[in-house]
Tab-separated table of C-alpha atoms in Angstrom:
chain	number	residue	atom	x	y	z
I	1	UNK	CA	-70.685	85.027	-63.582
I	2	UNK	CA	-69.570	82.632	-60.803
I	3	UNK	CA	-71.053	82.840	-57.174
I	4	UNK	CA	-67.993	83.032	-54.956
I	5	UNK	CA	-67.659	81.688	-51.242
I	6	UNK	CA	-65.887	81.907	-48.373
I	7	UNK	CA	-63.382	79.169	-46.936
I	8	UNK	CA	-64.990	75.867	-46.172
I	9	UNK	CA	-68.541	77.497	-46.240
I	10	UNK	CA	-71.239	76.662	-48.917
I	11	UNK	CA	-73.976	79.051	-48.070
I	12	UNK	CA	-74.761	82.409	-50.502
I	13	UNK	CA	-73.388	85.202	-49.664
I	14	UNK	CA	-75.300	88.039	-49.456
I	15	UNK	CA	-73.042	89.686	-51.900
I	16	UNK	CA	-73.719	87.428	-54.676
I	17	UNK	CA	-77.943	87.043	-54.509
I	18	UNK	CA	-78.074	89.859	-56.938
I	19	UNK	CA	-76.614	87.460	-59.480
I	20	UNK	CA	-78.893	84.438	-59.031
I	21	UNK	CA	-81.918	86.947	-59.007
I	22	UNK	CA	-80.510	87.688	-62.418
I	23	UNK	CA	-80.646	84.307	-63.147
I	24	UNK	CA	-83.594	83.264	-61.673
I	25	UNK	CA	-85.281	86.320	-63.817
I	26	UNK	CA	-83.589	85.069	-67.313
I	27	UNK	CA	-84.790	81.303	-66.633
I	28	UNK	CA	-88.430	83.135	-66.406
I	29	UNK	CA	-88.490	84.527	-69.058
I	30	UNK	CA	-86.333	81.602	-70.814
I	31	UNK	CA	-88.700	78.938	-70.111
I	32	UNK	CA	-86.934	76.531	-72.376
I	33	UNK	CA	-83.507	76.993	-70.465
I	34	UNK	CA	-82.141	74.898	-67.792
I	35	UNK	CA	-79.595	75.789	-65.115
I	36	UNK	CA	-76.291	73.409	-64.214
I	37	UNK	CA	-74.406	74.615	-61.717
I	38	UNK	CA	-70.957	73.318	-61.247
I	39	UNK	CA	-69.555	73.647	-57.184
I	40	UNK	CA	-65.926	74.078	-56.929
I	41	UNK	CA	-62.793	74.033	-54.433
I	42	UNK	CA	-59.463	75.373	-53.576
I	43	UNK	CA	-56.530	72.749	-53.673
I	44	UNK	CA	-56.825	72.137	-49.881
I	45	UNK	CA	-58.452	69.132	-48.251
I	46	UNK	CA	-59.218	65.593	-49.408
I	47	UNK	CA	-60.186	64.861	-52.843
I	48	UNK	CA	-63.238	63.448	-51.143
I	49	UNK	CA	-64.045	66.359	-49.313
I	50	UNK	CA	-63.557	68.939	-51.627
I	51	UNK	CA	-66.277	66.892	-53.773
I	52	UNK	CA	-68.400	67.015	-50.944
I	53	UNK	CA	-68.447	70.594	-50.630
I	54	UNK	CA	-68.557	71.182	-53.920
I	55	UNK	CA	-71.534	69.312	-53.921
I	56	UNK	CA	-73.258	71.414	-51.071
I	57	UNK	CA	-71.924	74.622	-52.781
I	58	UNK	CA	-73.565	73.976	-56.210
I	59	UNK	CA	-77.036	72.531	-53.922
I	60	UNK	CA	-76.676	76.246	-51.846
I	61	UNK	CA	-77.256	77.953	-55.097
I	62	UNK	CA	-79.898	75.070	-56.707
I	63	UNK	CA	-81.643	76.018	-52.462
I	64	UNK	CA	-82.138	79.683	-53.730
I	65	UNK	CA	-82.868	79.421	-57.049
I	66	UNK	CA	-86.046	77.663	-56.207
I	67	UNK	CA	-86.640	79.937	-52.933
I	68	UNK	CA	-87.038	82.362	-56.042
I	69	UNK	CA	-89.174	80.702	-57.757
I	70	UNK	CA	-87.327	78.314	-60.292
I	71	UNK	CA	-88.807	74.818	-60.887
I	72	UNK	CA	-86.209	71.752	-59.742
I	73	UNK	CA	-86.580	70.427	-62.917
I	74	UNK	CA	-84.724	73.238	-64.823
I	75	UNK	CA	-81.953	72.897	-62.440
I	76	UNK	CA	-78.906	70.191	-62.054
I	77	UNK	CA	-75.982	70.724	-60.396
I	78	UNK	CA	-72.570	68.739	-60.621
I	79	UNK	CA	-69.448	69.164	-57.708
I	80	UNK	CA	-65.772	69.571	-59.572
I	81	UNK	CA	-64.551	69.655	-56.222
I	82	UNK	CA	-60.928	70.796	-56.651
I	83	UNK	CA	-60.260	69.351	-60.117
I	84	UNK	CA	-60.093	72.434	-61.328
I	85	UNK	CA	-58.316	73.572	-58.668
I	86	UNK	CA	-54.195	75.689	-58.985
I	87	UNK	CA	-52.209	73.784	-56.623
I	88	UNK	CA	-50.220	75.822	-53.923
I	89	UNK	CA	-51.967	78.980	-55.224
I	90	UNK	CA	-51.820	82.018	-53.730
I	91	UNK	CA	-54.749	83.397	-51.448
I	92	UNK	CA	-56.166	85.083	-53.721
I	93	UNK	CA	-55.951	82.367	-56.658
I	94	UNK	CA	-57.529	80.114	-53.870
I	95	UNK	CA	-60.500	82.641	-53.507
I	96	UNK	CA	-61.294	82.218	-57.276
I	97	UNK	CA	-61.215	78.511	-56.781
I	98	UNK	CA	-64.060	78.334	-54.147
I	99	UNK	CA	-67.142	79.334	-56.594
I	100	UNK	CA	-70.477	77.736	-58.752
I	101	UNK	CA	-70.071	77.763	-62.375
I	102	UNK	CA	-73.951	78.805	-63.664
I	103	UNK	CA	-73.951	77.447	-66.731
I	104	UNK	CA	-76.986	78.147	-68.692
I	105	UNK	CA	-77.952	74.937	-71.126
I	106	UNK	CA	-80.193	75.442	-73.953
């Protein structure tokens, strides 16, 4: 499931360290796994920007990961920025928009 975050913030919510202990547990006992995580935007701000913090969204979660324990090896991360993005979505839609993707690759 995706870690979610507020507006023009890239730090892990408390809410959401639950998940990447989850993770951080399956890539132990997964040893062959690796971890990309993909940071993403709403439709506001720059196409530049929004890569940007993409970028420090996906290296937030690759930050905790290893505070728990995972090797930076297993771990890559990639910024969509707001490629992805719904243009003049809703609040709501927007909120879905501002997340990492963990995508487990085996």
């Amino acid at each position: 499931s995706p870690i979610y975050f507020d507006f023009d913030q890239s730090f892990v919510r408390p809410a959401d360290r639950g998940t990447l202990q989850e993770v951080a547990a399956h890539l132990a006992a997964n040893p062959s796994d690796q971890l990309l995580v993909e940071g993403h935007c709403d439709w506001r701000g720059t196409t530049e920007y929004n890569l940007a913090l993409g970028g420090r969204r996906a290296n937030s979660v690759i930050a905790y990961l290893e505070q728990l324990g995972v090797s930076s090896d297993r771990l890559e991360t990639v910024s969509k920025g707001d490629l992805d993005a719904m243009t003049e979505a809703t609040e709501d839609q927007m909120r879905l928009d501002r997340r990492g993707d963990l995508i487990i690759v085996r």
